[in-house]
Short mmCIF file of C-alpha atoms in Angstrom, two decimals:
data_model
loop_
_atom_site.label_atom_id
_atom_site.label_comp_id
_atom_site.label_asym_id
_atom_site.label_seq_id
_atom_site.Cartn_x
_atom_site.Cartn_y
_atom_site.Cartn_z
CA MET A 1 17.04 35.81 23.23
CA LYS A 2 20.10 37.79 24.28
CA LYS A 3 19.73 41.03 26.22
CA ILE A 4 22.13 43.93 26.44
CA LEU A 5 24.97 42.81 28.63
CA PRO A 6 24.69 43.97 32.25
CA ILE A 7 28.22 45.36 32.12
CA VAL A 8 27.16 47.72 29.37
CA PHE A 9 24.43 49.17 31.55
CA SER A 10 26.90 49.41 34.44
CA ILE A 11 29.18 51.45 32.25
CA ALA A 12 26.26 53.61 31.16
CA LEU A 13 25.19 54.21 34.74
CA SER A 14 28.70 55.24 35.64
CA MET A 15 28.61 57.66 32.72
CA SER A 16 25.41 59.26 33.93
CA CYS A 17 23.46 59.23 37.15
CA SER A 18 20.24 59.36 35.12
CA GLU A 19 18.10 56.31 35.75
CA LYS A 20 14.36 55.71 35.69
CA ASP A 21 12.61 52.50 36.69
CA GLY A 22 15.97 50.74 36.80
CA GLU A 23 16.79 51.65 33.21
CA VAL A 24 19.29 54.10 31.78
CA ASP A 25 17.74 57.38 30.58
CA TYR A 26 19.50 57.49 27.23
CA ALA A 27 18.43 61.07 26.56
CA LEU A 28 20.68 62.38 29.34
CA LEU A 29 23.86 60.66 28.12
CA THR A 30 26.43 62.26 25.83
CA ASP A 31 26.41 61.55 22.09
CA GLU A 32 29.52 59.38 22.47
CA GLU A 33 27.95 57.37 25.29
CA ARG A 34 24.78 56.81 23.27
CA ILE A 35 26.72 55.58 20.25
CA GLU A 36 28.57 53.00 22.34
CA LEU A 37 25.31 51.75 23.86
CA ALA A 38 23.65 51.73 20.43
CA LYS A 39 26.43 49.54 19.04
CA GLU A 40 25.98 47.05 21.87
CA PHE A 41 22.21 47.17 21.48
CA THR A 42 22.21 46.38 17.75
CA LYS A 43 24.60 43.48 18.24
CA SER A 44 22.58 41.89 21.02
CA THR A 45 19.05 42.50 19.72
CA ILE A 46 17.38 41.16 16.58
CA LEU A 47 17.28 43.85 13.89
CA VAL A 48 14.89 43.47 10.95
CA ASP A 49 14.89 45.71 7.87
CA GLY A 50 11.79 45.53 5.69
CA HIS A 51 13.36 46.19 2.30
CA MET A 52 16.73 45.94 0.55
CA ASP A 53 17.34 45.74 -3.19
CA LEU A 54 20.48 43.60 -3.05
CA PRO A 55 19.12 40.85 -5.37
CA TYR A 56 18.57 43.25 -8.27
CA ARG A 57 22.00 44.80 -7.71
CA MET A 58 23.49 41.30 -7.86
CA TYR A 59 21.55 40.69 -11.06
CA ASN A 60 22.94 43.86 -12.63
CA THR A 61 26.52 42.72 -11.99
CA GLY A 62 25.95 39.91 -14.46
CA ASN A 63 26.71 37.11 -11.99
CA THR A 64 23.62 35.20 -13.05
CA MET A 65 24.94 35.05 -16.61
CA SER A 66 28.48 34.02 -15.74
CA GLY A 67 27.51 31.48 -13.12
CA ASP A 68 29.74 33.13 -10.53
CA VAL A 69 28.42 33.66 -7.02
CA TYR A 70 28.18 37.30 -5.98
CA ASP A 71 30.76 38.04 -3.27
CA PHE A 72 28.43 39.05 -0.46
CA ILE A 73 30.72 37.86 2.33
CA ASN A 74 33.64 40.28 2.00
CA ARG A 75 33.49 44.03 2.53
CA SER A 76 32.66 45.92 -0.63
CA ASP A 77 32.85 49.57 -1.64
CA GLN A 78 29.78 49.02 -3.82
CA GLY A 79 26.16 49.25 -2.72
CA ASN A 80 24.92 49.55 0.85
CA ILE A 81 25.15 46.05 2.29
CA ASP A 82 27.44 43.06 2.48
CA TYR A 83 27.96 40.49 5.23
CA VAL A 84 30.72 42.47 6.95
CA ARG A 85 28.80 45.74 7.05
CA ALA A 86 25.61 43.96 8.14
CA LYS A 87 27.43 42.41 11.08
CA GLU A 88 29.07 45.71 12.02
CA GLY A 89 25.67 47.38 12.10
CA GLY A 90 23.94 44.58 13.96
CA MET A 91 21.61 43.79 11.05
CA ASP A 92 20.11 40.30 11.45
CA ALA A 93 17.27 39.99 8.92
CA PRO A 94 17.36 42.26 5.86
CA PHE A 95 14.38 41.42 3.64
CA MET A 96 15.66 40.67 0.16
CA ALA A 97 13.42 42.52 -2.31
CA ILE A 98 12.69 40.51 -5.43
CA TYR A 99 12.30 43.67 -7.49
CA ILE A 100 10.49 43.59 -10.83
CA PRO A 101 10.90 46.83 -12.84
CA ALA A 102 7.64 48.06 -14.35
CA GLY A 103 8.98 47.55 -17.87
CA TYR A 104 8.53 43.79 -17.47
CA GLN A 105 4.78 44.36 -17.28
CA GLU A 106 4.87 45.37 -20.94
CA LYS A 107 7.64 43.26 -22.46
CA GLY A 108 6.97 40.10 -20.45
CA GLY A 109 9.36 37.97 -18.40
CA ALA A 110 8.35 39.27 -14.95
CA LYS A 111 7.89 35.83 -13.38
CA GLU A 112 11.09 34.58 -14.97
CA LEU A 113 13.05 37.50 -13.50
CA ALA A 114 11.52 36.87 -10.07
CA ASP A 115 12.58 33.22 -10.25
CA THR A 116 16.10 34.27 -11.20
CA LEU A 117 16.43 36.72 -8.31
CA ILE A 118 15.10 34.16 -5.83
CA MET A 119 17.61 31.64 -7.15
CA MET A 120 20.42 34.14 -6.62
CA VAL A 121 19.44 34.64 -2.96
CA GLU A 122 19.22 30.88 -2.48
CA ARG A 123 22.67 30.50 -4.02
CA LEU A 124 24.16 32.93 -1.49
CA VAL A 125 22.80 30.76 1.32
CA SER A 126 23.94 27.48 -0.21
CA THR A 127 27.42 28.92 -0.78
CA TRP A 128 27.87 30.21 2.80
CA PRO A 129 25.57 28.05 5.00
CA ASP A 130 27.77 28.74 8.02
CA ARG A 131 26.94 32.45 7.84
CA LEU A 132 23.66 32.86 5.96
CA ALA A 133 20.22 31.25 6.12
CA LEU A 134 16.82 31.68 4.53
CA ALA A 135 13.92 32.64 6.81
CA LYS A 136 10.21 32.05 6.25
CA SER A 137 8.87 32.95 9.70
CA PRO A 138 9.75 34.89 12.86
CA ARG A 139 10.76 31.57 14.43
CA ASP A 140 13.31 31.03 11.65
CA ILE A 141 14.84 34.44 12.28
CA GLU A 142 15.02 33.83 16.04
CA GLU A 143 16.67 30.44 15.51
CA ASN A 144 19.15 31.85 12.99
CA PHE A 145 19.95 34.69 15.41
CA LYS A 146 20.71 32.21 18.19
CA ASN A 147 23.00 30.32 15.83
CA GLY A 148 24.82 33.45 14.69
CA LEU A 149 23.43 33.33 11.15
CA LEU A 150 22.34 36.29 9.06
CA SER A 151 18.77 35.66 7.87
CA LEU A 152 17.75 36.46 4.30
CA PRO A 153 13.93 36.51 4.21
CA MET A 154 12.37 37.48 0.87
CA GLY A 155 9.58 39.69 -0.41
CA ILE A 156 8.45 40.48 -3.95
CA GLU A 157 8.45 44.14 -4.99
CA ASN A 158 5.79 44.57 -7.69
CA ALA A 159 2.97 42.06 -8.09
CA ALA A 160 3.69 42.10 -11.81
CA ALA A 161 5.76 39.02 -10.89
CA ILE A 162 2.57 36.93 -10.67
CA GLU A 163 1.60 38.16 -14.16
CA ASP A 164 -2.11 37.42 -14.74
CA ASN A 165 -2.24 34.13 -12.82
CA LEU A 166 -3.61 34.06 -9.27
CA GLU A 167 -2.00 30.67 -8.69
CA ASN A 168 1.41 32.32 -8.89
CA VAL A 169 0.80 33.92 -5.48
CA GLY A 170 0.90 30.43 -3.97
CA TYR A 171 3.79 29.48 -6.24
CA PHE A 172 5.93 32.29 -4.83
CA PHE A 173 4.77 31.67 -1.26
CA ASP A 174 6.03 28.11 -1.59
CA LYS A 175 9.37 29.53 -2.76
CA GLY A 176 9.68 31.48 0.48
CA ILE A 177 8.21 34.86 -0.46
CA ARG A 178 6.60 36.34 2.65
CA TYR A 179 5.38 39.72 1.46
CA MET A 180 4.44 41.29 -1.84
CA THR A 181 4.47 44.98 -2.77
CA LEU A 182 1.36 45.38 -4.92
CA THR A 183 2.76 47.83 -7.50
CA HIS A 184 5.94 49.71 -8.33
CA GLY A 185 6.54 52.54 -10.79
CA LYS A 186 3.43 52.08 -12.96
CA ASP A 187 -0.12 50.81 -12.64
CA ASN A 188 -0.25 47.04 -13.12
CA LEU A 189 -2.90 44.34 -13.30
CA VAL A 190 -3.40 44.49 -9.52
CA GLY A 191 -3.84 48.22 -8.91
CA ASP A 192 -2.62 51.77 -9.31
CA SER A 193 0.87 53.07 -8.53
CA SER A 194 1.61 56.28 -6.62
CA TYR A 195 4.19 57.12 -9.31
CA ASP A 196 1.63 56.87 -12.13
CA ASP A 197 -1.05 59.52 -12.78
CA THR A 198 -3.09 57.26 -15.09
CA GLU A 199 -5.34 55.77 -12.37
CA THR A 200 -6.04 52.79 -14.59
CA HIS A 201 -8.36 51.08 -12.11
CA GLY A 202 -9.25 53.87 -9.70
CA GLY A 203 -7.76 51.74 -6.90
CA LEU A 204 -7.54 47.94 -6.77
CA SER A 205 -8.63 46.06 -9.87
CA GLU A 206 -11.02 43.13 -9.57
CA PHE A 207 -7.99 40.88 -10.06
CA GLY A 208 -6.20 42.85 -7.34
CA LYS A 209 -9.02 42.16 -4.89
CA GLU A 210 -8.61 38.45 -5.56
CA VAL A 211 -4.85 38.79 -5.01
CA VAL A 212 -5.38 40.48 -1.62
CA ARG A 213 -7.73 37.70 -0.49
CA GLU A 214 -5.31 35.03 -1.71
CA MET A 215 -2.44 36.64 0.18
CA ASN A 216 -4.59 36.61 3.32
CA ARG A 217 -5.40 32.95 2.74
CA LEU A 218 -1.77 31.97 2.36
CA GLY A 219 -0.31 34.15 5.10
CA MET A 220 1.63 36.49 2.80
CA ILE A 221 2.02 40.03 4.11
CA ILE A 222 0.45 42.76 1.95
CA ASP A 223 2.91 45.60 1.34
CA VAL A 224 1.16 48.91 0.65
CA SER A 225 4.27 50.91 -0.28
CA HIS A 226 4.12 52.31 -3.85
CA ILE A 227 0.31 52.24 -4.23
CA THR A 228 -2.07 55.21 -4.54
CA ASP A 229 -4.18 56.34 -1.62
CA LYS A 230 -7.30 55.00 -3.35
CA THR A 231 -5.65 51.63 -3.82
CA PHE A 232 -4.57 51.63 -0.17
CA PHE A 233 -8.06 52.18 1.17
CA ASP A 234 -9.39 49.41 -1.10
CA VAL A 235 -6.76 47.08 0.39
CA ALA A 236 -7.60 48.18 3.92
CA GLU A 237 -11.27 47.47 3.36
CA ILE A 238 -10.74 44.01 1.87
CA SER A 239 -7.80 42.61 3.85
CA SER A 240 -8.68 40.64 6.95
CA ALA A 241 -5.02 40.67 8.02
CA PRO A 242 -2.73 43.52 9.14
CA ILE A 243 -1.04 45.45 6.32
CA VAL A 244 2.48 46.89 6.17
CA ALA A 245 4.26 49.67 4.32
CA THR A 246 7.68 47.98 4.16
CA HIS A 247 9.59 51.03 2.89
CA SER A 248 7.72 54.32 3.13
CA SER A 249 8.20 57.49 5.13
CA VAL A 250 5.83 60.18 6.42
CA ARG A 251 4.08 62.48 3.94
CA GLN A 252 3.77 65.19 6.59
CA PHE A 253 7.45 65.97 5.91
CA THR A 254 7.10 65.80 2.10
CA PRO A 255 3.74 67.39 1.20
CA GLY A 256 2.21 66.11 -2.04
CA PHE A 257 4.53 63.09 -2.31
CA GLU A 258 2.00 60.26 -2.52
CA ARG A 259 4.74 57.62 -2.34
CA ASN A 260 5.01 58.46 1.37
CA VAL A 261 2.12 57.68 3.71
CA SER A 262 -0.29 60.35 4.97
CA ASP A 263 -1.37 60.65 8.59
CA GLU A 264 -4.77 59.28 7.58
CA ILE A 265 -3.13 56.20 6.10
CA ILE A 266 -0.86 55.75 9.13
CA LYS A 267 -3.93 55.80 11.38
CA LYS A 268 -5.69 53.22 9.21
CA ILE A 269 -2.62 50.96 9.20
CA ALA A 270 -2.52 51.15 13.01
CA GLU A 271 -6.26 50.49 13.18
CA LYS A 272 -5.62 47.26 11.28
CA ASP A 273 -2.74 46.41 13.66
CA GLY A 274 -0.15 46.81 10.90
CA MET A 275 2.92 49.05 10.74
CA VAL A 276 4.95 51.58 8.74
CA MET A 277 8.61 50.73 8.17
CA ILE A 278 10.40 54.04 7.67
CA THR A 279 12.63 54.29 4.61
CA PHE A 280 15.90 56.23 4.49
CA GLY A 281 16.27 57.96 1.08
CA GLY A 282 16.89 61.70 1.25
CA SER A 283 13.97 62.65 -0.99
CA PHE A 284 11.67 60.53 1.20
CA VAL A 285 12.64 62.12 4.49
CA ASP A 286 13.31 65.78 3.68
CA GLN A 287 11.40 68.22 1.46
CA ALA A 288 14.35 70.57 1.00
CA TYR A 289 16.49 67.63 -0.14
CA SER A 290 13.81 66.58 -2.62
CA GLU A 291 13.42 70.09 -4.03
CA LYS A 292 17.18 70.55 -4.47
CA ASN A 293 17.41 67.18 -6.19
CA ALA A 294 14.63 68.19 -8.60
CA GLU A 295 16.36 71.51 -9.25
CA ASN A 296 19.61 69.67 -10.05
CA ARG A 297 17.86 67.28 -12.46
CA THR A 298 16.21 70.19 -14.27
CA HIS A 299 19.51 72.04 -14.62
CA ILE A 300 21.39 69.00 -15.90
CA GLN A 301 18.69 68.14 -18.43
CA ALA A 302 18.68 71.71 -19.76
CA TRP A 303 22.50 71.70 -19.98
CA LEU A 304 22.49 68.39 -21.91
CA GLU A 305 19.94 69.72 -24.42
CA GLU A 306 21.78 73.01 -24.80
CA ASN A 307 25.04 71.19 -25.55
CA GLY A 308 23.56 68.38 -27.62
CA LEU A 309 24.93 65.67 -25.35
CA GLU A 310 23.70 62.42 -23.83
CA ARG A 311 24.30 61.50 -20.19
CA ARG A 312 26.79 58.78 -21.12
CA ASP A 313 28.99 61.09 -23.19
CA SER A 314 32.33 61.61 -21.48
CA ALA A 315 32.02 65.40 -21.45
CA ALA A 316 28.53 65.15 -19.95
CA MET A 317 29.65 62.69 -17.28
CA GLU A 318 32.49 65.01 -16.28
CA TYR A 319 30.18 68.02 -16.08
CA ILE A 320 27.50 66.17 -14.13
CA GLY A 321 30.06 64.80 -11.70
CA ASN A 322 31.51 68.24 -11.01
CA TYR A 323 28.10 69.90 -10.79
CA MET A 324 26.72 67.36 -8.37
CA ALA A 325 29.83 67.54 -6.21
CA ASP A 326 29.21 71.27 -5.79
CA ASN A 327 25.42 71.16 -5.52
CA LYS A 328 24.47 67.84 -3.93
CA PRO A 329 21.95 68.29 -1.09
CA THR A 330 22.50 66.64 2.27
CA VAL A 331 20.28 65.40 5.08
CA HIS A 332 21.20 63.94 8.46
CA VAL A 333 20.27 60.60 10.02
CA SER A 334 18.32 62.53 12.67
CA LYS A 335 15.68 63.26 10.04
CA VAL A 336 14.88 59.55 9.77
CA ALA A 337 14.46 59.47 13.55
CA GLU A 338 11.99 62.36 13.23
CA HIS A 339 9.83 60.29 10.87
CA ILE A 340 9.80 57.40 13.33
CA ASP A 341 8.95 59.81 16.13
CA HIS A 342 6.06 61.25 14.10
CA VAL A 343 4.46 57.83 13.70
CA VAL A 344 4.91 57.09 17.40
CA LYS A 345 3.33 60.39 18.45
CA LEU A 346 0.47 59.86 16.01
CA VAL A 347 -0.49 56.24 16.70
CA GLY A 348 1.92 54.78 19.28
CA ILE A 349 5.15 52.81 19.55
CA ASP A 350 3.61 49.53 18.28
CA TYR A 351 3.19 50.53 14.63
CA VAL A 352 6.62 51.55 13.32
CA GLY A 353 9.79 49.83 12.13
CA LEU A 354 12.73 50.16 9.70
CA GLY A 355 12.71 49.71 5.92
CA SER A 356 15.91 51.27 4.56
CA ASP A 357 15.54 50.60 0.81
CA PHE A 358 19.31 50.09 0.80
CA ASP A 359 20.61 49.41 -2.72
CA GLY A 360 17.41 50.98 -4.06
CA VAL A 361 17.90 54.73 -3.56
CA GLY A 362 21.38 55.27 -4.95
CA ASP A 363 23.55 57.90 -3.32
CA THR A 364 20.66 59.80 -1.71
CA LEU A 365 21.09 58.33 1.76
CA PRO A 366 21.48 60.57 4.83
CA GLU A 367 24.76 61.47 6.46
CA GLY A 368 25.38 58.86 9.14
CA LEU A 369 23.17 56.27 7.44
CA LYS A 370 24.96 55.42 4.22
CA ASP A 371 25.11 51.64 4.62
CA ALA A 372 24.21 48.67 6.81
CA SER A 373 27.08 49.31 9.22
CA MET A 374 25.44 52.54 10.41
CA TYR A 375 22.23 51.40 12.13
CA PRO A 376 23.74 52.31 15.53
CA ASN A 377 23.72 55.96 14.46
CA LEU A 378 19.94 55.81 13.97
CA ILE A 379 19.44 53.95 17.25
CA ALA A 380 21.52 56.60 19.02
CA GLU A 381 19.31 59.34 17.55
CA LEU A 382 16.23 57.57 18.88
CA MET A 383 17.91 57.23 22.27
CA LYS A 384 18.50 60.98 22.17
CA LEU A 385 14.76 61.49 21.65
CA GLY A 386 14.08 59.52 24.82
CA TYR A 387 13.23 56.07 23.47
CA SER A 388 13.75 53.25 25.96
CA LYS A 389 15.31 49.84 25.41
CA GLU A 390 11.82 48.29 25.20
CA ASP A 391 10.76 50.93 22.64
CA LEU A 392 13.83 50.23 20.53
CA GLU A 393 13.23 46.47 20.59
CA LYS A 394 9.72 47.08 19.25
CA ILE A 395 11.03 49.27 16.45
CA CYS A 396 13.82 46.85 15.56
CA TYR A 397 11.82 43.61 15.42
CA LYS A 398 9.01 43.05 17.92
CA ASN A 399 6.44 45.11 16.03
CA PHE A 400 7.20 43.31 12.79
CA PHE A 401 7.11 39.89 14.41
CA ARG A 402 3.72 40.72 15.94
CA VAL A 403 2.33 41.71 12.54
CA TRP A 404 3.85 38.72 10.76
CA GLU A 405 2.44 36.31 13.33
CA ALA A 406 -0.99 37.97 13.04
CA VAL A 407 -0.91 37.49 9.27
CA GLU A 408 -0.01 33.82 9.82
CA ALA A 409 -2.89 33.49 12.30
CA VAL A 410 -5.40 34.84 9.78
CA ALA A 411 -4.19 32.25 7.27
CA LYS A 412 -4.67 29.42 9.78
CA LYS A 413 -8.32 30.41 10.17
#
């Protein structure tokens, strides 16, 4: 595996006389110096992101209907990731989320949609095999990295994809799915969603318990993002393998927001040797941002009702655009670093990673972290907080590889 080039560290040492144990003390460099080192770091170190919604964005462009291949290779002004921006940011393995909206639980077609999204990811790889590759294990990602290929591992978001058939867990594992988020926006057959107040099962359903055991048996990572606290603790009790929140942030910063993980849950995840992959959306990382967003939604809804308009009416779209331009909240990339730092201070450096939710949180992303080209800005913020090169490697990929390999080891038993 490549290391940061010695010349880079020579430059850094000439920038600052700060050095401890033979390593640059990033915290004592200037912001400009840290950014340059962060850029080199991301390009020479494997960088894994636990969750991106690119497949569903591709689906919404209609490419699957027309037969055209989505242009992932060239720079785009749409969405948060393409090949060019991924390479600029040093991203090596963005997990492709096979996202199943909760509506498919009621109208049917969840498995069919999952198959379609998987096919679309596979088609990207078959179209550009000199630049892209699938990945079903840490070894695959390491080999792809050595060969200069961008890995596209896959995970299912919302176990509604397996419908009511336990055998579909194995079906999707064989298709390359390596984690599954148990719920999404509503309770499903597996368990209860943090976005749903119904508490249909009061945690995991009996079927959900079977699903957890089957995922352990196969070596599929259990993703606990989106589930209720009760559901989480059921999973923690039943799973014999480490568990992961692939795209959640810290509830300490957003009190009452169950979608984020509490300190108690973070401790339990660490106890099970799992990890929390911090997500980037503004409402996830900053309470003030979330409250202002809610205030804006309330105002716009009241204005629409008062004027008898729908959101898609031209007059409404103009008003909303102008209003949001004047009232949109902002949050800085440093806030994401604070969430990472909270987990580290609570349970240690071994239990945290990155899970952006790019292409899944719209235009709510922090300043300095708007797309996949901007990971160096986050790395620089962590350097500013005093994180070492070894710490950063753990956050970027080593922690996730450890967990993934542990899940595989449980399956082998």
